[in-house]
């Protein structure tokens, strides 16, 4: 069977998006052993059109960095401290990155990833002591 070239090219182009999850980042929605009552990630983040999905990745990374920072600043790791509401992260994104192009979003994601990586071990130690890691 010979497949017409435009159909074949289209199939190759969309296959990765059909086979992979919409968001490259892990979501914090369900099935957790630790802090199972944590706030869910806003549904609309997973429903962003593929051209805007990078925005969701930035919000997720802001949330992660803020979460670790909260733990360190509080000096404790309760579920409420480690998993706050998503509102602050969404607001920070809206205030600073909403109109950013893809390069600006990539830079923001990398900045927050670096912050999270810098604070992860200190937050982890506090959370392990509290049984919340």
PDB file of C-alpha atoms in Angstrom:
ATOM      1  CA  UNK A   1       0.000   0.000   0.000  1.00  0.00           C
ATOM      2  CA  UNK A   2       1.446   3.324  -1.026  1.00  0.00           C
ATOM      3  CA  UNK A   3       0.686   6.256   1.302  1.00  0.00           C
ATOM      4  CA  UNK A   4       0.451   9.714  -0.320  1.00  0.00           C
ATOM      5  CA  UNK A   5       3.457  11.845   0.659  1.00  0.00           C
ATOM      6  CA  UNK A   6       1.494  14.712   2.390  1.00  0.00           C
ATOM      7  CA  UNK A   7      -0.371  12.200   4.584  1.00  0.00           C
ATOM      8  CA  UNK A   8       2.875  10.421   5.451  1.00  0.00           C
ATOM      9  CA  UNK A   9       4.613  13.690   6.397  1.00  0.00           C
ATOM     10  CA  UNK A  10       1.630  14.754   8.503  1.00  0.00           C
ATOM     11  CA  UNK A  11       1.599  11.398  10.303  1.00  0.00           C
ATOM     12  CA  UNK A  12       5.291  11.678  11.122  1.00  0.00           C
ATOM     13  CA  UNK A  13       4.845  15.255  12.334  1.00  0.00           C
ATOM     14  CA  UNK A  14       1.977  14.542  14.739  1.00  0.00           C
ATOM     15  CA  UNK A  15       2.949  11.081  15.944  1.00  0.00           C
ATOM     16  CA  UNK A  16       5.201  12.319  18.787  1.00  0.00           C
ATOM     17  CA  UNK A  17       2.440  14.563  20.143  1.00  0.00           C
ATOM     18  CA  UNK A  18      -0.083  11.742  20.053  1.00  0.00           C
ATOM     19  CA  UNK A  19       2.205   9.240  21.730  1.00  0.00           C
ATOM     20  CA  UNK A  20       3.558  11.436  24.530  1.00  0.00           C
ATOM     21  CA  UNK A  21       1.881  13.242  27.414  1.00  0.00           C
ATOM     22  CA  UNK A  22       0.955  16.839  26.756  1.00  0.00           C
ATOM     23  CA  UNK A  23       3.123  18.152  29.549  1.00  0.00           C
ATOM     24  CA  UNK A  24       6.755  17.088  29.837  1.00  0.00           C
ATOM     25  CA  UNK A  25       6.700  17.739  33.584  1.00  0.00           C
ATOM     26  CA  UNK A  26       5.227  15.584  36.285  1.00  0.00           C
ATOM     27  CA  UNK A  27       1.936  16.857  37.585  1.00  0.00           C
ATOM     28  CA  UNK A  28       0.978  16.840  41.223  1.00  0.00           C
ATOM     29  CA  UNK A  29      -2.558  15.539  40.851  1.00  0.00           C
ATOM     30  CA  UNK A  30      -3.236  12.140  42.429  1.00  0.00           C
ATOM     31  CA  UNK A  31      -1.984   8.904  43.871  1.00  0.00           C
ATOM     32  CA  UNK A  32       0.458  10.269  46.420  1.00  0.00           C
ATOM     33  CA  UNK A  33       1.700   8.479  49.525  1.00  0.00           C
ATOM     34  CA  UNK A  34       3.036  11.708  51.021  1.00  0.00           C
ATOM     35  CA  UNK A  35       0.669  14.608  51.568  1.00  0.00           C
ATOM     36  CA  UNK A  36      -2.199  13.082  49.570  1.00  0.00           C
ATOM     37  CA  UNK A  37      -4.390  16.129  50.283  1.00  0.00           C
ATOM     38  CA  UNK A  38      -1.992  18.504  48.563  1.00  0.00           C
ATOM     39  CA  UNK A  39      -3.615  21.053  46.231  1.00  0.00           C
ATOM     40  CA  UNK A  40      -4.044  19.850  42.688  1.00  0.00           C
ATOM     41  CA  UNK A  41      -2.282  21.573  39.869  1.00  0.00           C
ATOM     42  CA  UNK A  42      -4.812  23.744  38.015  1.00  0.00           C
ATOM     43  CA  UNK A  43      -6.564  21.653  35.351  1.00  0.00           C
ATOM     44  CA  UNK A  44      -6.034  24.272  32.682  1.00  0.00           C
ATOM     45  CA  UNK A  45      -2.247  23.728  32.792  1.00  0.00           C
ATOM     46  CA  UNK A  46      -2.660  20.231  31.341  1.00  0.00           C
ATOM     47  CA  UNK A  47      -5.183  21.539  28.819  1.00  0.00           C
ATOM     48  CA  UNK A  48      -2.972  24.244  27.323  1.00  0.00           C
ATOM     49  CA  UNK A  49      -2.684  23.999  23.544  1.00  0.00           C
ATOM     50  CA  UNK A  50       0.628  22.476  22.524  1.00  0.00           C
ATOM     51  CA  UNK A  51       1.950  25.853  21.342  1.00  0.00           C
ATOM     52  CA  UNK A  52       1.452  27.167  24.912  1.00  0.00           C
ATOM     53  CA  UNK A  53       2.387  24.043  26.878  1.00  0.00           C
ATOM     54  CA  UNK A  54       5.787  25.523  27.743  1.00  0.00           C
ATOM     55  CA  UNK A  55       3.962  28.064  29.912  1.00  0.00           C
ATOM     56  CA  UNK A  56       2.708  25.211  32.061  1.00  0.00           C
ATOM     57  CA  UNK A  57       6.237  23.849  32.418  1.00  0.00           C
ATOM     58  CA  UNK A  58       7.400  27.252  33.678  1.00  0.00           C
ATOM     59  CA  UNK A  59       4.555  27.435  36.215  1.00  0.00           C
ATOM     60  CA  UNK A  60       5.392  23.935  37.444  1.00  0.00           C
ATOM     61  CA  UNK A  61       9.040  24.864  37.884  1.00  0.00           C
ATOM     62  CA  UNK A  62       8.132  28.091  39.714  1.00  0.00           C
ATOM     63  CA  UNK A  63       5.947  26.018  42.043  1.00  0.00           C
ATOM     64  CA  UNK A  64       8.727  23.534  42.725  1.00  0.00           C
ATOM     65  CA  UNK A  65      11.297  26.259  43.459  1.00  0.00           C
ATOM     66  CA  UNK A  66       8.861  28.150  45.700  1.00  0.00           C
ATOM     67  CA  UNK A  67       7.944  24.942  47.516  1.00  0.00           C
ATOM     68  CA  UNK A  68      11.543  24.174  48.443  1.00  0.00           C
ATOM     69  CA  UNK A  69      12.140  27.796  49.441  1.00  0.00           C
ATOM     70  CA  UNK A  70       9.021  27.738  51.671  1.00  0.00           C
ATOM     71  CA  UNK A  71      10.354  24.675  53.503  1.00  0.00           C
ATOM     72  CA  UNK A  72      13.766  26.232  54.067  1.00  0.00           C
ATOM     73  CA  UNK A  73      12.376  29.586  55.220  1.00  0.00           C
ATOM     74  CA  UNK A  74       9.912  27.908  57.612  1.00  0.00           C
ATOM     75  CA  UNK A  75      12.533  25.480  58.892  1.00  0.00           C
ATOM     76  CA  UNK A  76       9.926  22.717  58.767  1.00  0.00           C
ATOM     77  CA  UNK A  77       8.174  20.547  56.229  1.00  0.00           C
ATOM     78  CA  UNK A  78       4.495  20.244  56.949  1.00  0.00           C
ATOM     79  CA  UNK A  79       2.302  19.333  53.994  1.00  0.00           C
ATOM     80  CA  UNK A  80       0.942  22.888  53.890  1.00  0.00           C
ATOM     81  CA  UNK A  81       4.452  24.303  53.729  1.00  0.00           C
ATOM     82  CA  UNK A  82       5.750  21.918  51.113  1.00  0.00           C
ATOM     83  CA  UNK A  83       2.613  21.948  48.966  1.00  0.00           C
ATOM     84  CA  UNK A  84       1.036  25.407  49.095  1.00  0.00           C
ATOM     85  CA  UNK A  85      -1.717  26.676  46.841  1.00  0.00           C
ATOM     86  CA  UNK A  86      -0.765  27.098  43.194  1.00  0.00           C
ATOM     87  CA  UNK A  87      -2.066  30.693  43.164  1.00  0.00           C
ATOM     88  CA  UNK A  88       1.256  32.311  44.079  1.00  0.00           C
ATOM     89  CA  UNK A  89       3.139  30.448  41.334  1.00  0.00           C
ATOM     90  CA  UNK A  90       0.509  31.270  38.720  1.00  0.00           C
ATOM     91  CA  UNK A  91       0.527  34.916  39.824  1.00  0.00           C
ATOM     92  CA  UNK A  92       4.327  35.099  39.608  1.00  0.00           C
ATOM     93  CA  UNK A  93       4.149  33.656  36.087  1.00  0.00           C
ATOM     94  CA  UNK A  94       1.418  36.109  35.060  1.00  0.00           C
ATOM     95  CA  UNK A  95       3.290  39.080  36.519  1.00  0.00           C
ATOM     96  CA  UNK A  96       6.654  38.231  34.970  1.00  0.00           C
ATOM     97  CA  UNK A  97       6.366  35.866  32.001  1.00  0.00           C
ATOM     98  CA  UNK A  98       2.860  35.896  30.524  1.00  0.00           C
ATOM     99  CA  UNK A  99       3.888  37.751  27.355  1.00  0.00           C
ATOM    100  CA  UNK A 100       7.310  36.134  27.036  1.00  0.00           C
ATOM    101  CA  UNK A 101       8.385  34.393  23.852  1.00  0.00           C
ATOM    102  CA  UNK A 102       9.634  30.806  23.851  1.00  0.00           C
ATOM    103  CA  UNK A 103      13.222  31.867  24.559  1.00  0.00           C
ATOM    104  CA  UNK A 104      12.119  33.962  27.523  1.00  0.00           C
ATOM    105  CA  UNK A 105      10.053  31.062  28.848  1.00  0.00           C
ATOM    106  CA  UNK A 106      12.980  28.683  28.433  1.00  0.00           C
ATOM    107  CA  UNK A 107      15.229  31.079  30.327  1.00  0.00           C
ATOM    108  CA  UNK A 108      12.644  31.431  33.117  1.00  0.00           C
ATOM    109  CA  UNK A 109      12.236  27.658  33.394  1.00  0.00           C
ATOM    110  CA  UNK A 110      16.000  27.224  33.571  1.00  0.00           C
ATOM    111  CA  UNK A 111      16.300  29.961  36.215  1.00  0.00           C
ATOM    112  CA  UNK A 112      13.665  28.337  38.441  1.00  0.00           C
ATOM    113  CA  UNK A 113      15.131  24.879  37.844  1.00  0.00           C
ATOM    114  CA  UNK A 114      18.512  26.174  39.031  1.00  0.00           C
ATOM    115  CA  UNK A 115      16.868  27.705  42.127  1.00  0.00           C
ATOM    116  CA  UNK A 116      15.069  24.427  42.865  1.00  0.00           C
ATOM    117  CA  UNK A 117      18.257  22.429  42.414  1.00  0.00           C
ATOM    118  CA  UNK A 118      20.155  24.764  44.761  1.00  0.00           C
ATOM    119  CA  UNK A 119      17.590  24.402  47.546  1.00  0.00           C
ATOM    120  CA  UNK A 120      16.490  20.801  47.012  1.00  0.00           C
ATOM    121  CA  UNK A 121      18.933  19.073  49.362  1.00  0.00           C
ATOM    122  CA  UNK A 122      18.241  21.430  52.269  1.00  0.00           C
ATOM    123  CA  UNK A 123      14.481  21.073  51.767  1.00  0.00           C
ATOM    124  CA  UNK A 124      14.819  17.322  51.380  1.00  0.00           C
ATOM    125  CA  UNK A 125      16.630  16.985  54.712  1.00  0.00           C
ATOM    126  CA  UNK A 126      13.862  18.871  56.530  1.00  0.00           C
ATOM    127  CA  UNK A 127      11.153  16.918  54.727  1.00  0.00           C
ATOM    128  CA  UNK A 128      12.781  13.552  55.397  1.00  0.00           C
ATOM    129  CA  UNK A 129      12.921  14.419  59.100  1.00  0.00           C
ATOM    130  CA  UNK A 130       9.179  15.198  58.980  1.00  0.00           C
ATOM    131  CA  UNK A 131       8.363  12.095  56.924  1.00  0.00           C
ATOM    132  CA  UNK A 132       7.219  14.189  53.991  1.00  0.00           C
ATOM    133  CA  UNK A 133       9.719  13.315  51.269  1.00  0.00           C
TER     134      UNK A 133
END
